[in-house]
XYZ file of C-alpha atoms in Angstrom:
332
model
C 24.798 50.374 16.944
C 25.138 47.987 19.322
C 27.378 45.800 18.257
C 27.192 41.795 19.673
C 30.052 40.843 21.830
C 33.341 39.859 20.646
C 32.886 36.383 22.136
C 29.316 35.852 20.490
C 30.773 37.141 17.270
C 33.821 34.119 17.760
C 30.730 31.431 17.853
C 29.004 33.098 15.245
C 31.920 32.683 12.872
C 32.965 29.000 13.999
C 29.302 27.886 13.770
C 29.387 29.417 10.013
C 32.938 27.639 9.337
C 31.224 24.496 10.951
C 28.381 24.249 8.808
C 30.356 25.276 5.672
C 32.906 22.344 6.225
C 29.658 20.047 6.710
C 28.400 20.990 3.540
C 31.375 20.445 1.584
C 31.929 17.425 3.136
C 28.245 16.280 1.297
C 29.042 18.239 -1.846
C 31.085 15.344 -4.061
C 34.960 16.271 -3.955
C 35.000 16.476 -7.828
C 32.266 19.465 -7.486
C 34.792 21.486 -6.124
C 36.047 23.682 -8.971
C 34.376 22.210 -11.824
C 31.435 20.704 -12.949
C 28.910 19.618 -10.452
C 27.082 17.105 -13.490
C 28.675 13.713 -13.314
C 29.114 12.284 -17.162
C 29.180 8.430 -17.529
C 30.684 8.008 -21.021
C 29.238 4.625 -22.624
C 31.300 3.374 -25.888
C 28.790 2.181 -27.274
C 24.964 3.087 -29.062
C 22.435 3.501 -27.027
C 20.208 0.543 -25.958
C 22.721 -2.230 -25.608
C 23.714 -4.102 -22.546
C 26.669 -1.364 -21.539
C 24.140 1.158 -22.236
C 21.079 -0.186 -19.610
C 23.759 -1.288 -16.593
C 25.118 2.691 -16.880
C 22.089 3.790 -16.634
C 20.993 2.016 -13.986
C 23.865 3.124 -12.339
C 22.963 6.604 -12.638
C 19.797 6.075 -11.969
C 20.938 4.422 -8.535
C 23.169 7.163 -7.415
C 20.907 10.129 -8.729
C 17.821 8.325 -6.051
C 20.517 7.674 -3.484
C 22.771 11.070 -3.343
C 20.557 13.702 -4.932
C 23.576 14.172 -7.591
C 23.077 15.202 -11.298
C 24.539 11.807 -13.151
C 24.053 11.815 -17.156
C 25.233 9.430 -19.916
C 26.338 10.168 -22.904
C 26.800 7.733 -26.049
C 29.815 7.678 -27.683
C 30.175 4.561 -30.168
C 32.707 4.175 -33.084
C 35.961 1.761 -33.143
C 34.731 -0.933 -30.900
C 34.371 1.454 -27.933
C 37.737 2.802 -28.767
C 36.476 6.497 -29.232
C 34.425 6.510 -25.737
C 37.294 5.238 -24.148
C 39.968 8.016 -25.847
C 37.560 10.741 -24.794
C 38.002 9.739 -21.291
C 41.586 8.975 -21.267
C 41.850 12.633 -22.906
C 39.411 14.646 -20.424
C 40.567 16.417 -17.797
C 39.939 16.223 -14.131
C 37.587 19.201 -14.149
C 35.283 17.825 -16.495
C 33.935 15.054 -14.164
C 33.760 12.457 -17.257
C 33.919 8.827 -16.632
C 33.963 5.518 -18.400
C 31.458 3.356 -18.273
C 34.458 0.510 -18.717
C 34.013 -3.625 -19.395
C 36.317 -5.759 -20.118
C 36.254 -5.708 -24.237
C 37.216 -2.270 -24.293
C 39.384 -2.276 -21.280
C 41.158 -5.419 -21.172
C 40.805 -6.877 -25.031
C 40.709 -3.810 -27.097
C 44.795 -2.775 -25.988
C 45.999 -5.992 -27.480
C 43.265 -6.780 -30.614
C 44.097 -3.232 -31.881
C 47.528 -2.683 -33.092
C 47.461 0.923 -33.802
C 45.774 2.517 -30.480
C 47.418 5.478 -29.257
C 46.454 4.883 -25.712
C 46.027 1.662 -23.322
C 43.211 1.867 -21.260
C 44.096 -0.615 -18.853
C 46.807 2.026 -17.917
C 45.863 5.158 -18.782
C 42.683 5.221 -16.824
C 42.373 4.805 -13.082
C 39.880 2.751 -12.365
C 37.328 3.646 -9.384
C 35.023 0.511 -8.503
C 33.542 -2.442 -9.995
C 29.735 -3.652 -9.898
C 28.535 -6.416 -12.097
C 29.550 -9.231 -14.348
C 27.892 -10.799 -17.151
C 28.574 -14.225 -19.096
C 27.802 -15.626 -22.390
C 25.655 -18.500 -23.415
C 26.352 -21.364 -25.395
C 23.851 -22.365 -28.159
C 23.295 -24.953 -30.838
C 20.669 -24.606 -33.644
C 17.605 -26.914 -31.627
C 17.689 -29.695 -33.914
C 21.147 -30.137 -33.604
C 21.608 -33.393 -32.069
C 24.391 -32.089 -29.683
C 22.825 -32.080 -26.262
C 25.676 -31.018 -24.069
C 29.196 -29.515 -24.032
C 30.685 -32.966 -23.831
C 29.087 -33.947 -26.854
C 30.059 -30.376 -28.555
C 33.567 -31.149 -27.307
C 33.895 -34.844 -28.933
C 32.701 -33.596 -32.006
C 35.082 -30.455 -32.236
C 38.095 -32.885 -31.493
C 37.255 -35.123 -34.691
C 39.777 -35.062 -37.255
C 37.331 -34.624 -39.671
C 35.350 -32.098 -37.811
C 34.236 -29.507 -40.106
C 32.232 -26.755 -37.727
C 31.896 -23.625 -37.377
C 30.875 -20.750 -35.211
C 28.900 -17.441 -35.286
C 30.268 -14.195 -33.491
C 28.668 -10.766 -33.522
C 32.005 -9.539 -35.130
C 35.763 -10.268 -35.020
C 36.908 -9.269 -31.792
C 33.915 -9.899 -29.868
C 33.132 -11.510 -26.827
C 31.802 -14.699 -28.464
C 34.974 -14.072 -31.177
C 37.033 -14.976 -28.207
C 35.311 -16.689 -26.175
C 35.367 -19.510 -28.887
C 38.579 -18.907 -29.642
C 39.577 -19.636 -25.867
C 37.128 -22.466 -26.020
C 39.011 -24.167 -28.890
C 42.296 -23.420 -27.592
C 41.188 -25.133 -24.243
C 39.981 -28.378 -26.162
C 43.216 -28.008 -28.781
C 40.271 -27.909 -31.293
C 39.762 -25.930 -34.576
C 36.477 -24.438 -36.040
C 35.530 -21.900 -38.487
C 34.704 -18.120 -37.087
C 31.853 -16.803 -39.158
C 31.443 -13.231 -37.782
C 28.527 -11.313 -38.380
C 27.881 -7.573 -38.307
C 25.684 -7.960 -35.038
C 23.666 -10.527 -32.864
C 20.712 -10.620 -34.019
C 22.294 -12.106 -37.865
C 24.413 -14.418 -36.015
C 21.881 -15.882 -33.783
C 19.418 -16.504 -36.664
C 22.002 -18.350 -38.845
C 22.609 -20.483 -35.717
C 19.079 -21.263 -35.420
C 18.434 -21.902 -38.871
C 21.275 -24.469 -38.979
C 23.592 -22.379 -41.274
C 26.291 -22.292 -38.312
C 26.986 -25.097 -36.163
C 27.576 -23.017 -32.329
C 27.922 -19.615 -31.228
C 28.826 -18.059 -27.430
C 26.045 -15.178 -27.445
C 25.070 -12.237 -25.022
C 22.600 -13.380 -22.818
C 19.182 -11.517 -23.667
C 19.447 -12.170 -26.830
C 19.671 -15.559 -27.209
C 17.513 -16.514 -24.428
C 14.550 -14.965 -26.628
C 15.623 -17.736 -29.040
C 15.679 -19.973 -26.529
C 12.279 -19.505 -25.289
C 11.186 -19.663 -28.573
C 12.153 -23.246 -28.984
C 14.251 -22.214 -32.202
C 17.615 -22.321 -30.126
C 19.291 -24.991 -27.441
C 20.944 -23.256 -24.783
C 24.017 -26.225 -23.215
C 25.870 -23.892 -20.876
C 27.006 -20.583 -19.518
C 30.706 -19.441 -19.844
C 30.218 -17.969 -15.715
C 31.796 -19.914 -12.800
C 28.825 -20.413 -11.306
C 25.103 -20.941 -12.618
C 23.265 -17.434 -12.861
C 20.049 -16.569 -11.186
C 18.148 -15.667 -14.225
C 19.239 -19.189 -15.645
C 19.064 -21.585 -12.630
C 18.680 -24.712 -14.928
C 21.549 -24.085 -17.398
C 24.719 -25.280 -16.564
C 28.435 -23.662 -16.298
C 30.960 -25.126 -18.909
C 32.739 -26.332 -15.884
C 30.025 -28.574 -14.755
C 30.477 -30.354 -18.408
C 33.009 -32.779 -17.202
C 35.322 -32.359 -19.704
C 38.695 -32.124 -17.540
C 39.810 -29.558 -19.672
C 37.252 -26.881 -18.912
C 37.526 -27.849 -15.371
C 38.560 -24.129 -14.704
C 37.004 -22.473 -18.119
C 35.359 -19.156 -17.093
C 34.574 -16.218 -19.732
C 32.947 -13.244 -18.142
C 32.503 -9.394 -18.950
C 33.459 -7.350 -15.892
C 31.962 -3.676 -15.784
C 33.069 -0.866 -13.664
C 33.726 2.761 -13.722
C 36.986 4.480 -14.433
C 38.219 7.750 -14.320
C 40.772 9.994 -15.802
C 44.568 9.945 -14.457
C 43.996 13.095 -13.728
C 41.294 12.760 -11.289
C 42.586 13.622 -7.530
C 42.882 10.580 -5.622
C 40.036 11.744 -3.227
C 37.473 12.419 -5.673
C 37.622 8.627 -6.770
C 37.438 7.200 -3.201
C 34.788 9.516 -2.720
C 33.315 8.252 -6.037
C 34.151 4.567 -5.165
C 32.217 4.070 -1.953
C 28.692 6.102 -3.816
C 29.111 3.390 -6.440
C 29.802 0.310 -3.676
C 26.921 1.575 -1.362
C 24.297 2.058 -4.784
C 25.048 -1.056 -6.605
C 24.732 -3.188 -2.848
C 21.060 -2.101 -2.988
C 18.643 -5.299 -3.496
C 16.429 -3.422 -6.424
C 19.910 -2.596 -8.050
C 21.167 -6.236 -8.022
C 17.340 -7.119 -8.913
C 17.728 -5.346 -11.994
C 21.075 -6.382 -13.205
C 19.912 -10.063 -13.008
C 16.580 -8.981 -15.124
C 19.619 -8.054 -17.803
C 21.725 -11.324 -17.487
C 24.288 -9.638 -15.085
C 25.324 -10.888 -12.016
C 26.552 -8.291 -8.822
C 30.363 -8.203 -8.604
C 31.316 -5.614 -6.076
C 34.720 -4.318 -5.704
C 36.940 -1.034 -4.923
C 39.351 0.245 -6.990
C 42.174 -2.117 -5.637
C 40.187 -4.746 -6.693
C 39.226 -3.875 -10.212
C 42.682 -2.726 -10.773
C 43.608 -6.425 -10.208
C 40.716 -7.613 -12.283
C 41.211 -5.697 -15.290
C 45.412 -6.707 -15.170
C 44.365 -10.136 -14.888
C 42.100 -10.216 -17.493
C 44.461 -8.337 -19.899
C 46.987 -10.847 -19.549
C 44.278 -13.797 -20.368
C 42.759 -12.462 -23.202
C 46.108 -10.880 -24.349
C 47.114 -14.143 -24.728
C 44.005 -15.521 -26.289
C 44.364 -12.642 -28.615
C 48.229 -13.798 -29.372
C 47.641 -17.263 -30.048
C 44.279 -16.953 -32.234
C 46.130 -13.866 -34.532
C 43.067 -11.987 -34.244
C 43.608 -8.441 -35.029
C 41.529 -5.275 -36.011
């Protein structure tokens, strides 16, 4: 049998090795020695804002990189059950968390008996979006703007109250931040969900609420609620005519901001090179006009940042909301 010359064999081996390295470079680093499927755990029930954003990101990653990305919902304990699953996950599980300010920065201060701290027991990969809340009052309320609400709250005989979707939620703590900033008081009325909270505000049983935007906008458009302000630092694309709290003209609110940051976090055991590769992919997928347009429809705004920026954001939000929790005495 004729055999190729040694030099030809060497060239073939070199070509095969080069093709192998190229294939490895195209494959996700986390797929080596583990499942090629990426799992994003959403620590809340299907259909909510967290779930929608996670599925949009999963779709974007799948379309751009032809990678299998699935979203799994694990609700319970204010997001702590799903978060703990990722904290305890191995590097080989390819399991990541759809994190947001509540589960990552607020819950460690709010829940006194947690056996983990999401802000330190997970490693940030990238952040890709933020969302604000909408301050609303009944449509027939005499209060027309934030300045009038602040004035009413500061009256010594004020007996106002505000609704939230539950103790420790973003609406609850944003209300506490608002009151602490003003040096005012109001009674917090927690509900079991956004819908009943907004229904009572619309019905005039409660004076105001800081609500997630999609749910509140439906009642604003139907004429049952009046939108006073968004809690972001800048006006939102979805609500260009609604001013920010900063624009209210109330000096105490000159730098008022309350937003939720959304990102992906990985188990501490995940190798650094795998985290960096996923970071690059998330930022590329989230930078597309189509992805960002879908965010705006959901009442969110693009906020792109790598692992370093996301880690800094988490620590800033942990300090901010930890203080609000401490001063308010909120606990779950």
